[in-house]
Coordinates of C-alpha atoms in Angstrom, one line a residue:
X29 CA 105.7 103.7 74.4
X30 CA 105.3 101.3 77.3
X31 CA 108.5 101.3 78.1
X32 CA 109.0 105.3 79.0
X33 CA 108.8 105.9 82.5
X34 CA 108.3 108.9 84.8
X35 CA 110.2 107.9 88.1
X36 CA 110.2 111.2 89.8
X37 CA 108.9 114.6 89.6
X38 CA 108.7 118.0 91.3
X39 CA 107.6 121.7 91.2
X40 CA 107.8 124.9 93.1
X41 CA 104.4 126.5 94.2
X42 CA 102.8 128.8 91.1
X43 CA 102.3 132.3 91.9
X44 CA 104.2 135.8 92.6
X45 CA 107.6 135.5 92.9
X46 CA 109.3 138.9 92.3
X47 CA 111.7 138.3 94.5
X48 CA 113.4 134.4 93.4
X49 CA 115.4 134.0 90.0
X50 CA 114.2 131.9 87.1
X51 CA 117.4 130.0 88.3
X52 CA 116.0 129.0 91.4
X53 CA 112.8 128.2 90.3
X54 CA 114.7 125.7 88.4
X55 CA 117.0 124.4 90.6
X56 CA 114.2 124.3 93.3
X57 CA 112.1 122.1 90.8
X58 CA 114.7 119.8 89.7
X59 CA 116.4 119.4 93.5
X60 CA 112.6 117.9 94.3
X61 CA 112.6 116.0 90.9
X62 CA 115.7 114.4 91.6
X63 CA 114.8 113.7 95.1
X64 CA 111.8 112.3 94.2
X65 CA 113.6 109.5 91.8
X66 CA 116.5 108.8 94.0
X67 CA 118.8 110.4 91.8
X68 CA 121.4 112.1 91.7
X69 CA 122.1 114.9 89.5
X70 CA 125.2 113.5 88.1
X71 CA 123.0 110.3 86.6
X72 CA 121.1 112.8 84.2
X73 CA 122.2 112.3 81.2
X74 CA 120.5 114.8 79.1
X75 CA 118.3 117.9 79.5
X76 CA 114.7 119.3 77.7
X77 CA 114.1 122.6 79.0
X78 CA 111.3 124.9 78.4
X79 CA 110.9 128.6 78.5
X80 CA 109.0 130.8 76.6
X81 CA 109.1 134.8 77.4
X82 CA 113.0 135.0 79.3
X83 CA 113.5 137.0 75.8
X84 CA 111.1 138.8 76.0
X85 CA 111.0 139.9 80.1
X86 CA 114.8 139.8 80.5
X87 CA 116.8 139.8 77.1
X88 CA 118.1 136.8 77.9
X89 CA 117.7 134.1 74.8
X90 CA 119.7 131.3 72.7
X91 CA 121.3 129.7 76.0
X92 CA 118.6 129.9 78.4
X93 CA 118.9 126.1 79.5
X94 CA 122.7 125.9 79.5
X95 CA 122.7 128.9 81.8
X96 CA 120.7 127.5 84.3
X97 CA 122.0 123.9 84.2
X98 CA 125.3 125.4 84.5
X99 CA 124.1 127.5 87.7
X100 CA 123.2 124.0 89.3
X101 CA 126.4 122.4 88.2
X102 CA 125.3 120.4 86.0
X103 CA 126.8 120.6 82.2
X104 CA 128.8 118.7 79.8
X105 CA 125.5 116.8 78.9
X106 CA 123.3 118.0 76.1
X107 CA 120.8 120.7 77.0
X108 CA 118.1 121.3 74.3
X109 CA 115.9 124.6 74.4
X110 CA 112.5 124.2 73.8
X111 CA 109.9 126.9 73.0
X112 CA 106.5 125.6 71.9
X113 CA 104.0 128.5 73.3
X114 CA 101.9 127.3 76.4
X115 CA 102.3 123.6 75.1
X116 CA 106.0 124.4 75.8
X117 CA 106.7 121.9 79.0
X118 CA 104.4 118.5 77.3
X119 CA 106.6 119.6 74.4
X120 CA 110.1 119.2 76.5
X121 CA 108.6 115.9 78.2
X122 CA 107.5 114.9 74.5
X123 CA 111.0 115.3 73.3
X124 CA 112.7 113.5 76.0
X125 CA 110.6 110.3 76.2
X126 CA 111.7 110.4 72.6
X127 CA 115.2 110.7 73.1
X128 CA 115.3 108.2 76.0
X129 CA 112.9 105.5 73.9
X130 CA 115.7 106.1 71.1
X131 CA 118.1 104.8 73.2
X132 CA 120.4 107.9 73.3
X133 CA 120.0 108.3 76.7
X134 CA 118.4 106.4 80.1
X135 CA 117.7 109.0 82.6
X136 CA 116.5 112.6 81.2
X137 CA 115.6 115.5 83.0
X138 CA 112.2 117.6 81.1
X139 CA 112.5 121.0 82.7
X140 CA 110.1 123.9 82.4
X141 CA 110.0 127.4 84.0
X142 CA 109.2 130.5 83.8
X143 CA 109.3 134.5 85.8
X144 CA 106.0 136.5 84.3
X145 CA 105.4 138.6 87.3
X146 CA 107.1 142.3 86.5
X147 CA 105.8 145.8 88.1
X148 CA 106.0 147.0 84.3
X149 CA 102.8 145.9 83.4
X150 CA 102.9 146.4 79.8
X151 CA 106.2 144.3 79.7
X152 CA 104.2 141.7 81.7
X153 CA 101.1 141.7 78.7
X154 CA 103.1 142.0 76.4
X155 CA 104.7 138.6 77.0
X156 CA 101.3 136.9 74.9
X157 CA 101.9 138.8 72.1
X158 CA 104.2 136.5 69.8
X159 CA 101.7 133.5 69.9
X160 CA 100.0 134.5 67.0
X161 CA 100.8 135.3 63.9
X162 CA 102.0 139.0 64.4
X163 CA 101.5 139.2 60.6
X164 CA 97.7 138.7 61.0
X165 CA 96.7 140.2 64.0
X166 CA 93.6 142.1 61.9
X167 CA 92.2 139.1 60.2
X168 CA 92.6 136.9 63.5
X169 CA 90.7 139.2 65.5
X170 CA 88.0 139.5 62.7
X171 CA 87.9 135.5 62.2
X172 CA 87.2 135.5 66.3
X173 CA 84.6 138.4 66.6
X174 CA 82.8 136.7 63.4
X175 CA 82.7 132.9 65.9
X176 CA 81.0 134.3 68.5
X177 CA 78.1 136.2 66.0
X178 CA 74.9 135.4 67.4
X179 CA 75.6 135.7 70.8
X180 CA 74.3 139.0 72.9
X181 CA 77.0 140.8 74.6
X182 CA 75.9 142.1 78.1
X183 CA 76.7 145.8 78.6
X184 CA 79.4 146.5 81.1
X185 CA 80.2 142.9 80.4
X186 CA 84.0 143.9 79.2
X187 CA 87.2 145.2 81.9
X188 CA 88.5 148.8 81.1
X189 CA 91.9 147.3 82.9
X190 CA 94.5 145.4 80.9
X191 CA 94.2 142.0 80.1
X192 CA 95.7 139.5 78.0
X193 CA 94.8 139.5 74.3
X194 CA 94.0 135.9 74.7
X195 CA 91.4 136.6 77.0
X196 CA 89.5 138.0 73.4
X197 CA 90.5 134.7 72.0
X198 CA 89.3 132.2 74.4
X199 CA 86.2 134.3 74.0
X200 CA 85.4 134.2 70.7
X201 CA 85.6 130.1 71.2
X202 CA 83.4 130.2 74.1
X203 CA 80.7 132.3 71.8
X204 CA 81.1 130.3 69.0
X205 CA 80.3 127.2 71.5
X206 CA 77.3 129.1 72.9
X207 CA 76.2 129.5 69.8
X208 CA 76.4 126.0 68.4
X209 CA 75.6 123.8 71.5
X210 CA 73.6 126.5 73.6
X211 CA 76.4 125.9 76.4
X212 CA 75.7 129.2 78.7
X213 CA 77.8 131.8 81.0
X214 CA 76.0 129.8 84.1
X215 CA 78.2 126.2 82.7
X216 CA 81.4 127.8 82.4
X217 CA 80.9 129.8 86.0
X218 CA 80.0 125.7 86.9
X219 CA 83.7 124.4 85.9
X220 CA 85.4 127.6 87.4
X221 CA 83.7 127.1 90.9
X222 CA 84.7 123.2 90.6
X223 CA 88.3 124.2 89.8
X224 CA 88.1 126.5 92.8
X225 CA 87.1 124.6 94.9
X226 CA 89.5 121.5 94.0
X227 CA 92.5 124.5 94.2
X228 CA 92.0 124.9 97.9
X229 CA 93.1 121.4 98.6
X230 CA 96.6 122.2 96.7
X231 CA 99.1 123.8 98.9
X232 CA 101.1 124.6 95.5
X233 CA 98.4 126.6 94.0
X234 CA 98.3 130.3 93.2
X235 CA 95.0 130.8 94.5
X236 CA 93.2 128.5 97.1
X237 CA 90.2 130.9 97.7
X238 CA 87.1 128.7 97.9
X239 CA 84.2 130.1 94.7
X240 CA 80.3 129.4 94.5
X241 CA 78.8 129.4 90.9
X242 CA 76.8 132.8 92.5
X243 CA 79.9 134.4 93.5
X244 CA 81.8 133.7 89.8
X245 CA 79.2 135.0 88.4
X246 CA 79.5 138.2 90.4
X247 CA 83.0 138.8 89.9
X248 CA 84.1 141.4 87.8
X249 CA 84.0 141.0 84.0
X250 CA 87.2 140.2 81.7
X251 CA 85.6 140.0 78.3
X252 CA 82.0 138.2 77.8
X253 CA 81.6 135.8 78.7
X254 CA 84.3 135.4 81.2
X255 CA 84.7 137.0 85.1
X256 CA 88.1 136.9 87.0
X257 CA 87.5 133.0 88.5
X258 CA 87.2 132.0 85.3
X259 CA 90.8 133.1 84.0
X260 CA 94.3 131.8 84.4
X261 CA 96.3 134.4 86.2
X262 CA 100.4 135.6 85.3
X263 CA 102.2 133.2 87.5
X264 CA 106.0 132.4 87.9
X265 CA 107.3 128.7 88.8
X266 CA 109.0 126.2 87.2
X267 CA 107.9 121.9 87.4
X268 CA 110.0 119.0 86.3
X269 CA 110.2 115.1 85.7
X270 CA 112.6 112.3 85.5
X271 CA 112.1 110.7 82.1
X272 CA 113.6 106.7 81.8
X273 CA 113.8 104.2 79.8
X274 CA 113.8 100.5 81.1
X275 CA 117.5 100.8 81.7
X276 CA 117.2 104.0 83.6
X277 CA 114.8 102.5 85.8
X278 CA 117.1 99.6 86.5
X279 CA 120.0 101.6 87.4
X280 CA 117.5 104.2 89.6
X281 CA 116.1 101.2 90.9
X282 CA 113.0 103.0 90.9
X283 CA 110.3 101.5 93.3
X284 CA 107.7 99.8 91.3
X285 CA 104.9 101.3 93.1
X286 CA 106.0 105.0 92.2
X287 CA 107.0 104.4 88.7
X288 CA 104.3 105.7 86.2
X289 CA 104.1 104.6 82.4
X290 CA 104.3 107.2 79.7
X291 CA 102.0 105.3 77.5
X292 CA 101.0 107.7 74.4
X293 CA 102.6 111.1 73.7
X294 CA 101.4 112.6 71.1
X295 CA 102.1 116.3 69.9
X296 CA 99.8 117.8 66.9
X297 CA 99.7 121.1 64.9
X298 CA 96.2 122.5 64.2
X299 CA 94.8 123.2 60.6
X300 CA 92.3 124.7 58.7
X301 CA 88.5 123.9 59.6
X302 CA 85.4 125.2 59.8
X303 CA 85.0 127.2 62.9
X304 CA 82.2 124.5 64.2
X305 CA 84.0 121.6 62.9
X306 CA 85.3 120.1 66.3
X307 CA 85.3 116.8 65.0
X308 CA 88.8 118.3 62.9
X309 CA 89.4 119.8 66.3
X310 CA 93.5 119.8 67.0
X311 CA 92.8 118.2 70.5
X312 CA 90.3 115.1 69.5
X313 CA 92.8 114.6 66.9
X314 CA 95.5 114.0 68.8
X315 CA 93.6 112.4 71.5
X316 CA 92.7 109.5 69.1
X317 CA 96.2 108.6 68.1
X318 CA 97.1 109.1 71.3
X319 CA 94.4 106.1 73.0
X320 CA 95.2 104.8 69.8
X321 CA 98.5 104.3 70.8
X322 CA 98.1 103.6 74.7
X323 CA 95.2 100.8 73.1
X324 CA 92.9 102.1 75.9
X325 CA 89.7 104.8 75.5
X326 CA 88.5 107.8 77.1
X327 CA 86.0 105.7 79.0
X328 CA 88.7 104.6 80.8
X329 CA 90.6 107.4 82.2
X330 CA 90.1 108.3 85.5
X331 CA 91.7 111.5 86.2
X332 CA 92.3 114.4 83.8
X333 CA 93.8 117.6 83.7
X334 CA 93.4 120.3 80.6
X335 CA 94.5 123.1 79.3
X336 CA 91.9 125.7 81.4
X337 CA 93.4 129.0 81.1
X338 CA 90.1 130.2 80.9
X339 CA 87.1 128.1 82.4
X340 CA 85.7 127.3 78.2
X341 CA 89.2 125.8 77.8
X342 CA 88.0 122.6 79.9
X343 CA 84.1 122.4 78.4
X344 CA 85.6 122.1 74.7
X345 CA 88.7 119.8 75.6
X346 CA 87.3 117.4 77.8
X347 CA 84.5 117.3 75.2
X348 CA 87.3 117.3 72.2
X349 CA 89.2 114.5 74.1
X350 CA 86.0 112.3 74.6
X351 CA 85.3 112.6 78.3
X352 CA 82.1 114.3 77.5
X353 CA 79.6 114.4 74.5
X354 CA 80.0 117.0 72.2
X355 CA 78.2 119.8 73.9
X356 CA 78.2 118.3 77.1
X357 CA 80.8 120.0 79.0
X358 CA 79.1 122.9 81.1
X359 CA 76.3 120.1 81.7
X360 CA 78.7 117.5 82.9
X361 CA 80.4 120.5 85.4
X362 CA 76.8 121.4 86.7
X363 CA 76.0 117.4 87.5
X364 CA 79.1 117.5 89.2
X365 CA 80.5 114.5 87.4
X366 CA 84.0 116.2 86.7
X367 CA 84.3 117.2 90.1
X368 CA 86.3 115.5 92.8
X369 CA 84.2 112.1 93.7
X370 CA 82.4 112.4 90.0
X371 CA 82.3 110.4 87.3
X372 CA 85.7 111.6 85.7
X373 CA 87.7 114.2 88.1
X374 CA 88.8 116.8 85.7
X375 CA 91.2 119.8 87.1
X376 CA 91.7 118.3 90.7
X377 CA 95.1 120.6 91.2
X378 CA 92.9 123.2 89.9
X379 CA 93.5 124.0 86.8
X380 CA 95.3 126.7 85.2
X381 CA 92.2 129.2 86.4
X382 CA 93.4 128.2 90.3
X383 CA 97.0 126.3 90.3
X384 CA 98.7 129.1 87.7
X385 CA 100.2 129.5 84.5
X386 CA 103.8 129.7 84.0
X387 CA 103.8 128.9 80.3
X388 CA 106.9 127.3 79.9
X389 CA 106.0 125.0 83.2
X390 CA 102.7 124.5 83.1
X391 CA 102.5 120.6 80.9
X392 CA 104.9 119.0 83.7
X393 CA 102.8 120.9 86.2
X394 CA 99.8 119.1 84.9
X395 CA 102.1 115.5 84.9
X396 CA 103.1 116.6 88.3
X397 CA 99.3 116.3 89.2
X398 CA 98.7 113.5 87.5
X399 CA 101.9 111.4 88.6
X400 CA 101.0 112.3 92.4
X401 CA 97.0 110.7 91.3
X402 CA 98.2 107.6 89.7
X403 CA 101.0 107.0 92.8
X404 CA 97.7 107.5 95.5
X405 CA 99.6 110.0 96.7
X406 CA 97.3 113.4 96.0
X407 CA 96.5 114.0 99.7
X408 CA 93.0 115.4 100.1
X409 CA 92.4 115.5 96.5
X410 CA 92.9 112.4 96.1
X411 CA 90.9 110.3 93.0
X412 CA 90.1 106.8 94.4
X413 CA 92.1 104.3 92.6
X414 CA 93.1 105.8 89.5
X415 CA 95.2 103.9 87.4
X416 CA 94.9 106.1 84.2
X417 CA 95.3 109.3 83.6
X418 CA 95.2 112.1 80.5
X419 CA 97.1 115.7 79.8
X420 CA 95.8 117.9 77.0
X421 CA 98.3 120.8 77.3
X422 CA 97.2 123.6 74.1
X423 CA 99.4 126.5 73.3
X424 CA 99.2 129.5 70.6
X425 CA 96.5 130.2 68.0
X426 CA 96.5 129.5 64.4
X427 CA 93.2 130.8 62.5
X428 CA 90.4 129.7 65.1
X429 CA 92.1 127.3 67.3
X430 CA 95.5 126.3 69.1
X431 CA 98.6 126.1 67.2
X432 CA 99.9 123.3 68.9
X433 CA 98.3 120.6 71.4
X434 CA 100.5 117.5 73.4
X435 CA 98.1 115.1 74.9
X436 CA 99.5 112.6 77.7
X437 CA 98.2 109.1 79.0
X438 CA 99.4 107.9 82.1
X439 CA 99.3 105.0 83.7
X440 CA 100.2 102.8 86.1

């Protein structure tokens, strides 16, 4: 796929935004997108959009990308709905490096977006609640409790506020870790105070407060083992990309420099494994097609972001995706190697925990990122001379992992 180019990209901060429509968001993101690839909006030839919970939060379904291509003026193109859980946005760039390395099109815009925030909270949690299988919500939560067996539970370790039910999920795969590699609650604080800190040097970021591992530690609990630092926060906002083929660049004539090289995208289902099977983890699976593909290795990256929307979310993927040992995650945050300056930079927008998660944005927020790295172009979070970059972007859960993952190289 070396011939699949990103050559422009943009997104609106992540955060509270009761008061701007989903179809602002999504002009706002795709104005800065086009911008960004000298192109005008009359060039696009075809548009991926991705949105999960509109349904669900406003009644609004079927359509939702026509309506808010139409509300920019732009139509009479095709406009293709996608709805893949939290992997929703790699999903929509997936599907339109596809469509463009088909030759059906040379410039495509991948559009994601979505409005979470709502004063009705229990509209707002209830958002999560299709991304498992509804018919199976006893056995799931029995399969989970069972993973993290072993592990002591701290009393007073669990909110009496509302929280998402994935909250439970993420940690019944953080126990089941703990119990298998001996990774601990002091790790996991490690990689939420790295993220925290890389946040405040992203003036699109949610939350930009500054965390010690001390002070994530002492924040109040979620669900064992995780405090509030260590989780993704509701968010609204909305983050897009340019998607071209060879022609598309010729006719942009994209500037060499800021063109960046989709070279592997790869989007995988998860199956049935054992619990502490991670070598039949969904993420290292597609990983290895995905180097596979780009004919590089994961020694070789050297800039990541992953699917953090809790702080365990980045020990096992960078340690599924082979930027760490099996078991090595917590360790590798506490040595600071996936810190800014480290070994492999890992998060440096953030992460979910910091930047935000709009589900349906939140894969072209991490190529946002990671586009802005590989251009030099990052600011004070820069990563010295990265020239390859990789997105793991995880979404749902099937039995005891994610029902989908996209994973991303990037280079240029």
């Amino acid at each position: 796929m070396s011939d699949i180019f990103i050559t422009g990209v943009g997104m609106t901060p992540f955060g509270k935004q009761l008061s701007t429509s989903l179809k602002q968001l999504c002009a706002d993101a795709t104005v800065l997108a086009l911008a960004d690839a000298g192109c005008e909006a009359s060039a696009v030839e075809a548009v991926f959009f991705g949105n999960c919970v509109q349904g669900h939060m406003e009644g609004q379904d079927m359509i939702r990308g026509e309506i808010v291509m139409r509300a920019m003026g732009i139509g009479g193109i095709p406009v293709v709905n996608v709805e893949n859980a939290c992997a929703t946005a790699s999903t929509a760039l997936h599907m339109a490096a596809a469509y463009v390395r088909s030759g059906a099109a040379d410039i495509v815009l991948a559009l994601g977006a979505e409005k979470m925030f709502s004063p009705d909270k229990a509209l707002m949690f209830g958002a999560f609640d299709g991304a498992w299988d509804v018919h199976e919500v006893d056995s799931t939560r029995d399969r989970l409790l069972v993973m993290g067996e072993g592990v002591d539970v701290p009393t007073g370790s669990t909110s009496d506020q509302p929280y998402s039910v994935f909250m439970d999920v993420y940690a019944g795969m953080a126990r089941a870790h703990m119990a298998k590699y001996g990774s601990t609650q002091a790790q996991i604080a490690a990689i939420s105070a790295k993220n925290h800190m890389h946040s405040v040097h992203n003036e699109l970021a949610q939350y930009r407060m500054p965390f010690t591992v001390d002070g994530v530690l002492a924040a109040p609990p979620i669900v064992f083992p995780f405090t509030l630092p260590m989780c993704s926060p509701i968010s609204d906002g909305a983050s897009a990309a340019i998607v071209c083929n060879a022609a598309g660049v010729r006719k942009l004539r994209a500037s060499r420099d800021r063109t960046i090289k989709i070279l592997a995208s790869v989007l995988r289902t998860g199956t049935e494994r054992d619990p502490t099977d991670y070598d039949r983890h969904v993420s290292k699976l597609a990983a290895t097609t995905a180097y596979e593909i780009a004919g590089v290795g994961p020694g070789e990256m050297n800039v990541a972001e992953v699917h953090d929307a809790t702080a365990v979310g980045e020990m096992i993927e960078i340690e599924a995706i082979g930027l760490t040992p099996p078991g090595e995650g917590g360790l590798a945050a506490e040595r600071g190697e996936t810190g800014l300056g480290g070994r492999i930079p890992v998060n440096p927008s953030g992460g979910l925990e910091c930047k935000g998660h709009p589900i349906g944005a939140t894969g072209l927020g991490q190529v946002y990122e990671l586009v802005l790295q590989l251009r030099g172009e990052a600011g004070s979070r820069q990563v010295p001379d990265a020239r390859l970059a990789i997105a793991q972007n995880g979404g749902g859960v099937i039995g005891i992992e994610e029902a989908v993952v996209a994973v991303t190289i990037l280079g240029r």
